[in-house]
Structure formats: structure tokens, C-alpha cells
PDB file of C-alpha atoms in Angstrom:
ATOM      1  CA  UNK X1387      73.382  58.388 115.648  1.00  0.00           C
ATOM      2  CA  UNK X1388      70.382  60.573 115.292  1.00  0.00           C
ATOM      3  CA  UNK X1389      70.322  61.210 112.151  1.00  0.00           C
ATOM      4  CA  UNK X1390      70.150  56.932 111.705  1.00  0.00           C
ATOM      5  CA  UNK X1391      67.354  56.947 114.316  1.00  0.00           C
ATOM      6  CA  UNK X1392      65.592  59.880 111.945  1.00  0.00           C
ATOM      7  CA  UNK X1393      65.635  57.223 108.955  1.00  0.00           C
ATOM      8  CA  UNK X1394      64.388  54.638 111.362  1.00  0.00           C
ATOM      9  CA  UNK X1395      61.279  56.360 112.858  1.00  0.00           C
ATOM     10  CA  UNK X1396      60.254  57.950 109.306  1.00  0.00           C
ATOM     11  CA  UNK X1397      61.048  54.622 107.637  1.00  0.00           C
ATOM     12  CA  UNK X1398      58.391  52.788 110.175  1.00  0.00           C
ATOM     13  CA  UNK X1399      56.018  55.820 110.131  1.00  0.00           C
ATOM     14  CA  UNK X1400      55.546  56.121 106.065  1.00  0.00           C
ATOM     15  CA  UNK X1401      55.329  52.058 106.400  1.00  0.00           C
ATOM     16  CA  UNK X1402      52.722  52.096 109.170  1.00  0.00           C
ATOM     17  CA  UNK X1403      50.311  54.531 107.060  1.00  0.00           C
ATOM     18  CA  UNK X1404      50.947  52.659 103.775  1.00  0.00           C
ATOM     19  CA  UNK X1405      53.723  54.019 101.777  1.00  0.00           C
ATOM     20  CA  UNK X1406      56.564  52.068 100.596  1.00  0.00           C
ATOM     21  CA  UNK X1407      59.779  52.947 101.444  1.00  0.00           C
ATOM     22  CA  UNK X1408      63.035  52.325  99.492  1.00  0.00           C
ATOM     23  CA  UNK X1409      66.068  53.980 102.444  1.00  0.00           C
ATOM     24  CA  UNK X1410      69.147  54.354 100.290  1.00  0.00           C
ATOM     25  CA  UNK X1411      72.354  53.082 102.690  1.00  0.00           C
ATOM     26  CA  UNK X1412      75.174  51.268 103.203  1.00  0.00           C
ATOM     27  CA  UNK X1413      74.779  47.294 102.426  1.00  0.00           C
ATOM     28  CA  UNK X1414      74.856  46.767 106.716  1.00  0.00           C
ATOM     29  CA  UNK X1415      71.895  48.760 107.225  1.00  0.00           C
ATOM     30  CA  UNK X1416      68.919  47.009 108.301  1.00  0.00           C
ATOM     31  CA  UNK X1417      66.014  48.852 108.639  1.00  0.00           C
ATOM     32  CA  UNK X1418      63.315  46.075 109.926  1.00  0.00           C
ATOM     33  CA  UNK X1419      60.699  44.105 108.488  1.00  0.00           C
ATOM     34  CA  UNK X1420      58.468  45.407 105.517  1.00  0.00           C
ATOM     35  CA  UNK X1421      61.421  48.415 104.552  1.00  0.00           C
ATOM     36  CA  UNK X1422      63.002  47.422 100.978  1.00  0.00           C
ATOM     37  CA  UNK X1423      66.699  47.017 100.843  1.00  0.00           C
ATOM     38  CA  UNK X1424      66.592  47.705  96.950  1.00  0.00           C
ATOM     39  CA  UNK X1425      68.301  51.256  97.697  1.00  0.00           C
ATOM     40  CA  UNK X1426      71.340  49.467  99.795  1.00  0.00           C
ATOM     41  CA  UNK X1427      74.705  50.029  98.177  1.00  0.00           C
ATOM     42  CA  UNK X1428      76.949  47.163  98.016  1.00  0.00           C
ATOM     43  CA  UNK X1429      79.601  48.697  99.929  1.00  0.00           C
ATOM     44  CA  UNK X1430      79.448  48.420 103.782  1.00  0.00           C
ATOM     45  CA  UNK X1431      79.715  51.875 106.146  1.00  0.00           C
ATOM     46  CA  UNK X1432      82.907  53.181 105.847  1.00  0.00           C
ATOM     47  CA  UNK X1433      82.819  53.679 109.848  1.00  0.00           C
ATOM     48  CA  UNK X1434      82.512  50.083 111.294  1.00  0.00           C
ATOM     49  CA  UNK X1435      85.180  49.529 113.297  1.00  0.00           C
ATOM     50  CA  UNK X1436      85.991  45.624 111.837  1.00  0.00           C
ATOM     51  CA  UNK X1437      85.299  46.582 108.196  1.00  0.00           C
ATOM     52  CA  UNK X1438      87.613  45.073 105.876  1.00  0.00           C
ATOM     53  CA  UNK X1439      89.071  46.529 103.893  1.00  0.00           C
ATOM     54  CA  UNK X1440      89.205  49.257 106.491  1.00  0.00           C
ATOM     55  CA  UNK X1441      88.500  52.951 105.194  1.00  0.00           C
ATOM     56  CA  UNK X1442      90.998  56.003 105.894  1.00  0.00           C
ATOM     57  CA  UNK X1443      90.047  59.342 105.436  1.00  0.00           C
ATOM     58  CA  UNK X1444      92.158  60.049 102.239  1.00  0.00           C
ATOM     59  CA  UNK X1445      89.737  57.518 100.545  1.00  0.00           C
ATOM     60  CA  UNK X1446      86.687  59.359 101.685  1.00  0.00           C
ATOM     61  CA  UNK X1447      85.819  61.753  98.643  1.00  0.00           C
ATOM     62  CA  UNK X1448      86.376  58.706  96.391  1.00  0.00           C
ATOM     63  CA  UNK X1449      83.635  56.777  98.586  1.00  0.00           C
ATOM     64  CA  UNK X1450      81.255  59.570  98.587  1.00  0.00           C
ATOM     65  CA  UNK X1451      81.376  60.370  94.650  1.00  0.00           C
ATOM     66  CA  UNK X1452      80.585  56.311  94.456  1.00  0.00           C
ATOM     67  CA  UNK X1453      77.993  56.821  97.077  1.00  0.00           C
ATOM     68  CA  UNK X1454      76.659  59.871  95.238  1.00  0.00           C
ATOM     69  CA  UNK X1455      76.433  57.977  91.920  1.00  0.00           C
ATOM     70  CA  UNK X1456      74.368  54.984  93.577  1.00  0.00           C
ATOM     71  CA  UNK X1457      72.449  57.338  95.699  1.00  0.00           C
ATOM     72  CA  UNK X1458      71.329  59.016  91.689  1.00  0.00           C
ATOM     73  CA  UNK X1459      71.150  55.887  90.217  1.00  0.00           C
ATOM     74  CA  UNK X1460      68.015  55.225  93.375  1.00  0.00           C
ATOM     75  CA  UNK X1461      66.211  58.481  92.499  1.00  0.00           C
ATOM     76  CA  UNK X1462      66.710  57.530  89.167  1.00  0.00           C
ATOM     77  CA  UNK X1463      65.609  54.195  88.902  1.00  0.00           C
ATOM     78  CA  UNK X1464      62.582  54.443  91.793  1.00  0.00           C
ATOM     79  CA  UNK X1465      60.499  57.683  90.439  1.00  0.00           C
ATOM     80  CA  UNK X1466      59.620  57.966  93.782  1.00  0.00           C
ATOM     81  CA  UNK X1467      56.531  60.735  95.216  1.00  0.00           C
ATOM     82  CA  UNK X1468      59.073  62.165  97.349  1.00  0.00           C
ATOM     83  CA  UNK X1469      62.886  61.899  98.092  1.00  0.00           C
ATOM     84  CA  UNK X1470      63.965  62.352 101.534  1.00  0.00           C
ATOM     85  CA  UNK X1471      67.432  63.955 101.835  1.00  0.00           C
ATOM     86  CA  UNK X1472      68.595  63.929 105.760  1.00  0.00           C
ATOM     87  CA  UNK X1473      72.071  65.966 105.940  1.00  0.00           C
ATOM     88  CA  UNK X1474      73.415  65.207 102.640  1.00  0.00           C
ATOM     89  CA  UNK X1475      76.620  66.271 101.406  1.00  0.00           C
ATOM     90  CA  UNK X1476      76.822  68.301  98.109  1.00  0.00           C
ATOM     91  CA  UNK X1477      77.550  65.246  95.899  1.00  0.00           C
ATOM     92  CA  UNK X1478      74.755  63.125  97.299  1.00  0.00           C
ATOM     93  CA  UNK X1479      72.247  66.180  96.890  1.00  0.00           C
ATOM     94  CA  UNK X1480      73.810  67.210  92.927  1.00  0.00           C
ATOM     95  CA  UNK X1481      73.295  63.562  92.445  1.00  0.00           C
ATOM     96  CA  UNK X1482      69.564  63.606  93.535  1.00  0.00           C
ATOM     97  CA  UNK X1483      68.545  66.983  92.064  1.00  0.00           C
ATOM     98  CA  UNK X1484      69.977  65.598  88.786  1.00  0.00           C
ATOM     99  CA  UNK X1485      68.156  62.263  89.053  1.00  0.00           C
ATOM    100  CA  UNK X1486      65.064  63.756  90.029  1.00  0.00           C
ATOM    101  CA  UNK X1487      65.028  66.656  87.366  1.00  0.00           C
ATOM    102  CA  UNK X1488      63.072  68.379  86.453  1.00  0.00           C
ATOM    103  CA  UNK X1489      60.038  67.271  89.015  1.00  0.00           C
ATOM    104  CA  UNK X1490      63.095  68.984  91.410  1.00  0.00           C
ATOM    105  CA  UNK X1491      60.147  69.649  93.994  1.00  0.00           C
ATOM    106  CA  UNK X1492      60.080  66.334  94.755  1.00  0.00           C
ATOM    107  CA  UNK X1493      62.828  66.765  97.387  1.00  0.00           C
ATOM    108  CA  UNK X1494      62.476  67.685 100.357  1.00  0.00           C
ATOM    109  CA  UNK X1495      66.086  68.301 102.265  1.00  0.00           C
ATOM    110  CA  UNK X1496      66.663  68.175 106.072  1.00  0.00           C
ATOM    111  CA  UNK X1497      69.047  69.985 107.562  1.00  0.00           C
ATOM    112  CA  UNK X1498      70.770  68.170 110.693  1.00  0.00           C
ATOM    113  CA  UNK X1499      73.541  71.295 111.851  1.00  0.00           C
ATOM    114  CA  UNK X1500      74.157  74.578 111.510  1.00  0.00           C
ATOM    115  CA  UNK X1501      75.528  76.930 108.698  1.00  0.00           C
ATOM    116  CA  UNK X1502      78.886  76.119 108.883  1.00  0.00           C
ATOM    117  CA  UNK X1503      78.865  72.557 108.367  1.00  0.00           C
ATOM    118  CA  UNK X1504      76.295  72.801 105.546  1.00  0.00           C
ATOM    119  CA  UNK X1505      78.535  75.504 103.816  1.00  0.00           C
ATOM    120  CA  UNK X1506      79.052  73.664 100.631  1.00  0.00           C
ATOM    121  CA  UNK X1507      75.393  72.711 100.151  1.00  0.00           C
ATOM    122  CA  UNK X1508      74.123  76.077 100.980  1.00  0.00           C
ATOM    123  CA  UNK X1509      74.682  77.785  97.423  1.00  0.00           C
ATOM    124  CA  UNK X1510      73.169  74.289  95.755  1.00  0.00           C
ATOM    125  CA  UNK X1511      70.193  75.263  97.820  1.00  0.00           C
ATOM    126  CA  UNK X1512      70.130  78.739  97.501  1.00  0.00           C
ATOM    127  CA  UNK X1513      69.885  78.308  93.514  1.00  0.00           C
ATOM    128  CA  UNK X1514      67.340  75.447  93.609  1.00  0.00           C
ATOM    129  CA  UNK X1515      64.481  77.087  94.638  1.00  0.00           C
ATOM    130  CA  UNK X1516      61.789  74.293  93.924  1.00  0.00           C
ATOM    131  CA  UNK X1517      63.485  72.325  96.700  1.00  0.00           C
ATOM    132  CA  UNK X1518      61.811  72.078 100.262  1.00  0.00           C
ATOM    133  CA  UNK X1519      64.406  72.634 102.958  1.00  0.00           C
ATOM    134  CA  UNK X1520      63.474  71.311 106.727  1.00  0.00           C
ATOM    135  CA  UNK X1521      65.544  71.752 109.683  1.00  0.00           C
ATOM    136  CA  UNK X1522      64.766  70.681 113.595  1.00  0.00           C
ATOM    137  CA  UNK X1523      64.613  73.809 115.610  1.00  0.00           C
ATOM    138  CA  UNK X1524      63.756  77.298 115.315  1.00  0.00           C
ATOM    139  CA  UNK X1525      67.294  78.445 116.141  1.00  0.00           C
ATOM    140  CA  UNK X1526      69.219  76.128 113.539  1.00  0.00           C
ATOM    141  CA  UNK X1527      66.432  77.761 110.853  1.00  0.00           C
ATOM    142  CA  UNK X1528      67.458  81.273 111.725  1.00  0.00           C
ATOM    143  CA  UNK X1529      70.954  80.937 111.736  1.00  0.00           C
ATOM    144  CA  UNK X1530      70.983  80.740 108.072  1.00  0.00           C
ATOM    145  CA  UNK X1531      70.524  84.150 106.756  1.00  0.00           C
ATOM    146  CA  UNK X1532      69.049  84.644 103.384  1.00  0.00           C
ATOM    147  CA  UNK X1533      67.949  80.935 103.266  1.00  0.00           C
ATOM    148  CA  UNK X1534      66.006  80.873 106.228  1.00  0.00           C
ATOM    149  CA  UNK X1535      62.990  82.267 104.845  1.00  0.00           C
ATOM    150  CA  UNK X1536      62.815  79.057 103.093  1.00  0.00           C
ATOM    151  CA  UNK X1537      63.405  76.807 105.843  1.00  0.00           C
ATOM    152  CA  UNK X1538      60.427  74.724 108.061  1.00  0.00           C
ATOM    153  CA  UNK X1539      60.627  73.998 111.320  1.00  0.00           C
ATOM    154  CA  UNK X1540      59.883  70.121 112.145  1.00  0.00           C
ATOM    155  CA  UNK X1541      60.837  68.714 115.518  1.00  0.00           C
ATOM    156  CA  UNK X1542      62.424  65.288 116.288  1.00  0.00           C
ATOM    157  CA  UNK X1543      59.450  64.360 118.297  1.00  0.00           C
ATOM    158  CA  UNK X1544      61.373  62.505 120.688  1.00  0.00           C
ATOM    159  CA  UNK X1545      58.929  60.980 123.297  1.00  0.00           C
ATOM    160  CA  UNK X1546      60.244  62.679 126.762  1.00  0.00           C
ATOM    161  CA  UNK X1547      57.731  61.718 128.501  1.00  0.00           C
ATOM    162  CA  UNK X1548      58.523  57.630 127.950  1.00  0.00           C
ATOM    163  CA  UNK X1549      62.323  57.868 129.193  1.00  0.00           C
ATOM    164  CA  UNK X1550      62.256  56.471 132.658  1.00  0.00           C
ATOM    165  CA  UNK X1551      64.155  58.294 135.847  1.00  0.00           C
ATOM    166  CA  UNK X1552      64.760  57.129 139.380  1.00  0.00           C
ATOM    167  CA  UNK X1553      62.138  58.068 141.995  1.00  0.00           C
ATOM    168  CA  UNK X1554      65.519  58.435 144.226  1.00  0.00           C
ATOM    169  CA  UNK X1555      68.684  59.206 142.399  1.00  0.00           C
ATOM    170  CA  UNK X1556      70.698  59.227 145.686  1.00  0.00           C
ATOM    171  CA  UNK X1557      69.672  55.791 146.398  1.00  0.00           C
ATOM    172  CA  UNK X1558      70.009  54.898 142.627  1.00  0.00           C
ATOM    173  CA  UNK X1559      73.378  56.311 142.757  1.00  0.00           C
ATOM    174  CA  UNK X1560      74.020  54.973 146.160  1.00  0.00           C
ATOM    175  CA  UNK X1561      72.955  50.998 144.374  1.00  0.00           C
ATOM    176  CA  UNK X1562      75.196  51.238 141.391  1.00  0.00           C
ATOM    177  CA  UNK X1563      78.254  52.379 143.091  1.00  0.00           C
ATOM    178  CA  UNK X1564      78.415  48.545 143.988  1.00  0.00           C
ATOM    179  CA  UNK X1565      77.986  46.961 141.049  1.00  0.00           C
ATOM    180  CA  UNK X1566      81.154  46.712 139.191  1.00  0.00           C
ATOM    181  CA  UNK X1567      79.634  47.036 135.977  1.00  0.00           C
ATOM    182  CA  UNK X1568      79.982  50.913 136.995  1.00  0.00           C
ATOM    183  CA  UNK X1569      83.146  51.240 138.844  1.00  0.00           C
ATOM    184  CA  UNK X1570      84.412  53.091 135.964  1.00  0.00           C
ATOM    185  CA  UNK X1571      82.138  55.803 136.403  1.00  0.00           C
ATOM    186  CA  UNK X1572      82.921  58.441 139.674  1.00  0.00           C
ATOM    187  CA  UNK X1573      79.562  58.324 141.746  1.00  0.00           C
ATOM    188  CA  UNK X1574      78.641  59.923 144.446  1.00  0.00           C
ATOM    189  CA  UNK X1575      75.186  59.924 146.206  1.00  0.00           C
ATOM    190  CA  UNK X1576      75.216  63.188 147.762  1.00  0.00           C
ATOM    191  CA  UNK X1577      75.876  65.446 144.220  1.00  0.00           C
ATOM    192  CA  UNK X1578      73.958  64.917 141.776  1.00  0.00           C
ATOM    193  CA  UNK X1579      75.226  63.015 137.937  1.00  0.00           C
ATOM    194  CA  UNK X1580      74.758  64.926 134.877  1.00  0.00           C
ATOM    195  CA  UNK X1581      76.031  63.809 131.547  1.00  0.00           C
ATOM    196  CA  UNK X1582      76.571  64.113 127.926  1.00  0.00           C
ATOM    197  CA  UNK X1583      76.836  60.896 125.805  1.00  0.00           C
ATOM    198  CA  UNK X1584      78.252  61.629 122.026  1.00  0.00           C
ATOM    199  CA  UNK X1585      81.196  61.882 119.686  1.00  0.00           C
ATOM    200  CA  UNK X1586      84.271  63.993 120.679  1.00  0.00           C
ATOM    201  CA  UNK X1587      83.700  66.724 117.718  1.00  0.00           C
ATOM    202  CA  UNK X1588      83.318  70.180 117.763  1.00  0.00           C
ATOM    203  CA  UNK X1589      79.284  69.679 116.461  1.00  0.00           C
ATOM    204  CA  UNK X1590      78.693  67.792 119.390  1.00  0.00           C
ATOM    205  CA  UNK X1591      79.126  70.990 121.859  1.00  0.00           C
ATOM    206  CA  UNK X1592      80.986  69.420 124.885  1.00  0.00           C
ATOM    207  CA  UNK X1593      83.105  72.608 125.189  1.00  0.00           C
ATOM    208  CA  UNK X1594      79.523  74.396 125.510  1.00  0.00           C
ATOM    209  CA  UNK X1595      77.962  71.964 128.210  1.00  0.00           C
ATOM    210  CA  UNK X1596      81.304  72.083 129.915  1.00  0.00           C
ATOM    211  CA  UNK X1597      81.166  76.155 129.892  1.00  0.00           C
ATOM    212  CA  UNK X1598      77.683  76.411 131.020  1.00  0.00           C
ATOM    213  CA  UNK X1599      78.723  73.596 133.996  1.00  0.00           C
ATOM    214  CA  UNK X1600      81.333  76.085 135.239  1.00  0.00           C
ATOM    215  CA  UNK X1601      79.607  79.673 134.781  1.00  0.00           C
ATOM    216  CA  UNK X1602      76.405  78.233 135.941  1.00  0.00           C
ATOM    217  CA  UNK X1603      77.770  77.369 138.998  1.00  0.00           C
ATOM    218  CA  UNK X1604      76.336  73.638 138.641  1.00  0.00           C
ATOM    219  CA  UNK X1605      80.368  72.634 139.262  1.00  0.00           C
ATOM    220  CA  UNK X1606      79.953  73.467 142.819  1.00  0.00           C
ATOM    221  CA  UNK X1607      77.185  70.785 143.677  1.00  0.00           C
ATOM    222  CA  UNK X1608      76.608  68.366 140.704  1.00  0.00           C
ATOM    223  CA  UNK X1609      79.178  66.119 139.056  1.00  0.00           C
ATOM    224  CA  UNK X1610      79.577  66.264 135.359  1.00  0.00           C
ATOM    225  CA  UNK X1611      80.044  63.096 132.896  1.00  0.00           C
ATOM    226  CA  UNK X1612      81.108  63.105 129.476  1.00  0.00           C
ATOM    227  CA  UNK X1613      81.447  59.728 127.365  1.00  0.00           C
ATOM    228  CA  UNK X1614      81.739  59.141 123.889  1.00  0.00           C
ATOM    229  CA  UNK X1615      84.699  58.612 121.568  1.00  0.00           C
ATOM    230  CA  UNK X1616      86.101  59.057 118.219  1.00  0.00           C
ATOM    231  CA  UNK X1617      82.520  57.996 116.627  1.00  0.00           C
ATOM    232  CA  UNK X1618      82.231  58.270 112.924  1.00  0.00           C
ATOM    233  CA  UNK X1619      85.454  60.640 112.620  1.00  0.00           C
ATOM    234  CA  UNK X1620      88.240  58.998 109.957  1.00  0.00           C
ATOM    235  CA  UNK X1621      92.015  58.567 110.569  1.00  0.00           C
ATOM    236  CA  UNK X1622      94.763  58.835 108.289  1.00  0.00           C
ATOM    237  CA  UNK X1623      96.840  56.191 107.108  1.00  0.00           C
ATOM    238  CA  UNK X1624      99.443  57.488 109.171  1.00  0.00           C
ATOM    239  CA  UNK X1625      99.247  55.828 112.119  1.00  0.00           C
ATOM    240  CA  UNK X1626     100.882  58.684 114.186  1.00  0.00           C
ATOM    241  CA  UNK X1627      98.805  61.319 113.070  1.00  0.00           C
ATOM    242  CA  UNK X1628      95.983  62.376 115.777  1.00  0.00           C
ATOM    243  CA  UNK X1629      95.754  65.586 114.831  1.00  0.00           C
ATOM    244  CA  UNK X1630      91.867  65.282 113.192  1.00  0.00           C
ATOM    245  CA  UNK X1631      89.427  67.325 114.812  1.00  0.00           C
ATOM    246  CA  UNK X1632      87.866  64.935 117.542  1.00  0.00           C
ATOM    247  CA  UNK X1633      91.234  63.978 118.847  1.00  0.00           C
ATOM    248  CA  UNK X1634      91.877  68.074 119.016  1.00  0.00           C
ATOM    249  CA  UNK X1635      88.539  68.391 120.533  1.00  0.00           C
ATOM    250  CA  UNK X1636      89.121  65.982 123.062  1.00  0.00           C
ATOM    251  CA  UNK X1637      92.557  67.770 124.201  1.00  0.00           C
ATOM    252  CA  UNK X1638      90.618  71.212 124.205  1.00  0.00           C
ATOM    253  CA  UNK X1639      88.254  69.795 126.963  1.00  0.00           C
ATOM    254  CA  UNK X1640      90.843  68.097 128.828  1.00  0.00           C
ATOM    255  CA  UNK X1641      92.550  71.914 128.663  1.00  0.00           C
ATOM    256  CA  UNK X1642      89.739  73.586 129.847  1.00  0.00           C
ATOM    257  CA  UNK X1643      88.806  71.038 132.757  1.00  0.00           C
ATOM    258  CA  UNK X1644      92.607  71.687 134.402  1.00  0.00           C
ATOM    259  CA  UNK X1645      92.542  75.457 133.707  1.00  0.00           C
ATOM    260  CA  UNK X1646      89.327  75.731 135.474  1.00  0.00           C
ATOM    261  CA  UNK X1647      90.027  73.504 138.265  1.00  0.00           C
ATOM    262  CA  UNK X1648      86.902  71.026 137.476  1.00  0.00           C
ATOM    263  CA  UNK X1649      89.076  67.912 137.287  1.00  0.00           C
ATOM    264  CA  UNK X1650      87.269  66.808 140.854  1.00  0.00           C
ATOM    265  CA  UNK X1651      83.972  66.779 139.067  1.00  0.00           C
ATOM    266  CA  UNK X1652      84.156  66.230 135.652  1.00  0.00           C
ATOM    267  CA  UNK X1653      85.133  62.832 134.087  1.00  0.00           C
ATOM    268  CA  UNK X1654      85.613  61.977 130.329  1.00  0.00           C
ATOM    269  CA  UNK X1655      84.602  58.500 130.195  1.00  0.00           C
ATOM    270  CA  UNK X1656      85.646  56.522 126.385  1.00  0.00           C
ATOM    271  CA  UNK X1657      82.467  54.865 124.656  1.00  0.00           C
ATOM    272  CA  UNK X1658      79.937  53.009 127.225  1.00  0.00           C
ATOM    273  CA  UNK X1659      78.857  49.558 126.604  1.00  0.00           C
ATOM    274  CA  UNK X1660      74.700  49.536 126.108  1.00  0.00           C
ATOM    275  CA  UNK X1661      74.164  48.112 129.761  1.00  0.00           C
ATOM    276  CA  UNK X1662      76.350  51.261 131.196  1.00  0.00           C
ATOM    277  CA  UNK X1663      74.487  53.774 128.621  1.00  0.00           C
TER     278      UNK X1663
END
């Protein structure tokens, strides 16, 4: 996710320049050569799809008060020059302050969404004012009232410039249409393929690109993917309940594709395997 390929590129940037780096994770993460795995906790992410024992969502605040507690323990036990928060949830950040008190402005906290899914670690930041707060556009930062004074704006510096496109879509298109690697995927080399490739969640904004497709008027001569699935999103133990939020997102799109007549160019594809992606 991009949050995981935030850890990575920092991780490899403070090692190429010198600094050591101690990421505190879940015991699968590997974060390449030279990166400690002191700060791993013994328990594996609660989101891989073979774990065993596997994880439910009723045992999530149990997992992230044990997460919290190993994640103080690190700040704790590493005195490091500077702790790197990335999204954290208000247990993982009370652990940390607490750890790390009272040289508190040694954190520095990144913000990865808006106000409303930071809502519970808002106040903790609002009465910690030694803390450095980052977020990753100018938009996110002044969406947050009161607190954005205190917010910096540092960009994911995603390299553009290196992701490779087709001289000739159509003929691209046109190519892949035959290989049955793709047959899944609708193609067609006269219209054009846009797409969206994340989670089915309401952070994710598929409702948004899917609004913007229709009012934009891009329905009438593009064709619209969207792939993803159920990502990092917990179900219960009860089997037959699918009412968590990415399985109501999901229906909400599938809604708003038949009410607006876009089912002839928009397909919802389920995760892609990395040659399709």
C-alpha cells in the first residue's frame, strides 16, 4: 500500500545518507538489506490472507493495544534522533509520545488521510504541541481547521516521469486483447482505458472517479476500469455478515453504475495478478 512503499523509500533514503534505521512492523516485513529488524514484532500482519491463526475484526483493538505496547517498548528501548510516525492510530501515537517523553519533539507524525479518519488522533495532537505534524498535499493540510497551521506540506515524490506508457495505446490495446492473460479485462482499441487500482473503501474515492467519469462526459468516449478488492478491510467471525464498509462500498458503485447507465463502460475487475497490474 502506499503508506508501506512510504516506509520503504524513507527506510532506503536515511540508509543511503548514513543513518540507521530501526522500522517498527509486523514480524513478515522485510525491508531489504542493511534495515534492522530489531523493531519487528513477533506477531505477523493481521491482513495476510493465509495467516494462521487468522485475525477477525472483533480481535483488532486487542492486536493494536499489543502493537501499541511493542511499538513503546521500540521508542523506548532505541532513544532514537527522531521517530517517524506514518498514519498511526491513537494507541500507537499515546504509546510513542509516552516512550519518547519528555524529548516529545522528537516525533515527527505524518498524516496519510483526511480529518475524518484521523478524528481520534486529532485532540492527541492538538494538545501536544512539541510534536511535528506532516501531511502530503496542500489540500489534506487545510482540511484540518485549527491544526493546520501546524501542519507541513511534504510530497510523495513519486517519480512520474520514470512510469513507462505506450507510444500507441490503440495498438497496445489492439495487442493485448489477444493474449489471454487479459481476456478478463473489456478492451477496446478505438476508446480509450482509464483505471483506478485500490481497495473497495470509502478512502479510496471510487465513487469520486466514477462521478467525475460521468459529469465529465469522459463516459461517452473512454472506458473506465476499476480493480481492487477487499484489501486490508477485516471480517467478522460471522461468516454471513458482509455488511463492513468495503463490501457496502462496493454495492454503492455497482448502484451508481446501473442508475447512470455506465454498465457498457465501466467494469469492476476483483484484485489483478502483478503481470495484469
Amino acid at each position: 500500500g502506499g503508506v508501506e512503499r512510504d516506509v520503504w523509500r524513507l527506510g532506503r533514503l536515511l540508509r543511503s545518507v548514513g543513518c540507521e534505521v530501526v522500522p517498527v512492523a509486523s514480524s513478515d516485513s522485510d525491508f531489504g538489506p542493511g534495515i534492522s529488524a530489531r523493531g519487528l514484532s513477533s506477531e505477523p500482519s493481521w491482513y495476510l490472507e493465509d495467516r494462521i491463526p487468522r485475525i477477525y475484526s472483533e480481535d483488532a483493538p486487542a492486536l493494536l493495544d499489543s502493537y501499541a505496547r511493542h511499538a513503546g517498548g521500540v521508542v523506548e528501548r532505541e532513544q532514537a534522533d527522531a521517530v517517524v510516525l506514518l498514519g498511526p492510530s491513537p494507541q500507537v501515537l499515546r504509546a510513542a509520545i509516552g516512550a519518547a517523553r519528555p524529548a516529545v519533539h522528537r516525533i515527527i507524525v505524518v498524516l496519510c488521510n483526511g480529518p475524518n479518519d484521523n478524528l481520534p488522533v486529532v485532540p492527541i495532537l492538538a494538545s501536544e504541541p512539541d510534536l511535528k505534524v506532516l501531511c502530503l498535499s496542500e489540500m489534506q493540510r487545510s482540511s484540518f481547521g485549527t491544526l493546520a497551521d501546524r501542519i507541513e506540506v511534504v510530497t510523495g515524490g513519486i517519480p512520474v516521469a520514470a512510469v513507462p506508457f505506450s507510444a500507441d495505446p490503440a495498438s497496445r490495446r489492439r495487442q493485448l486483447m489477444r493474449d489471454h492473460e487479459f481476456s478478463a479485462i473489456r478492451l477496446r482499441p478505438e476508446r480509450p482505458l482509464i483505471g483506478q487500482i485500490d481497495y473497495f473503501h470509502p478512502n479510496k474515492g471510487m465513487l469520486i472517479t466514477l462521478e467525475a467519469y460521468r459529469s465529465s462526459g469522459m463516459s461517452r468516449t473512454h472506458d473506465l476500469v476499476l480493480a481492487g478488492g477487499m484489501g486490508w478491510q477485516l471480517h467478522s467471525r460471522d461468516e454471513t455478515d458482509s455488511s463492513h464498509a468495503g463490501e457496502l462500498y462496493l454495492s454503492a458503485m455497482r448502484k451508481f453504475i446501473h442508475e447512470n447507465n455506465l454498465v457498457g463502460a465501466v467494469q469492476i475487475l476483483g484484485p489483478l495478478d502483478r503481470k495484469s497490474t
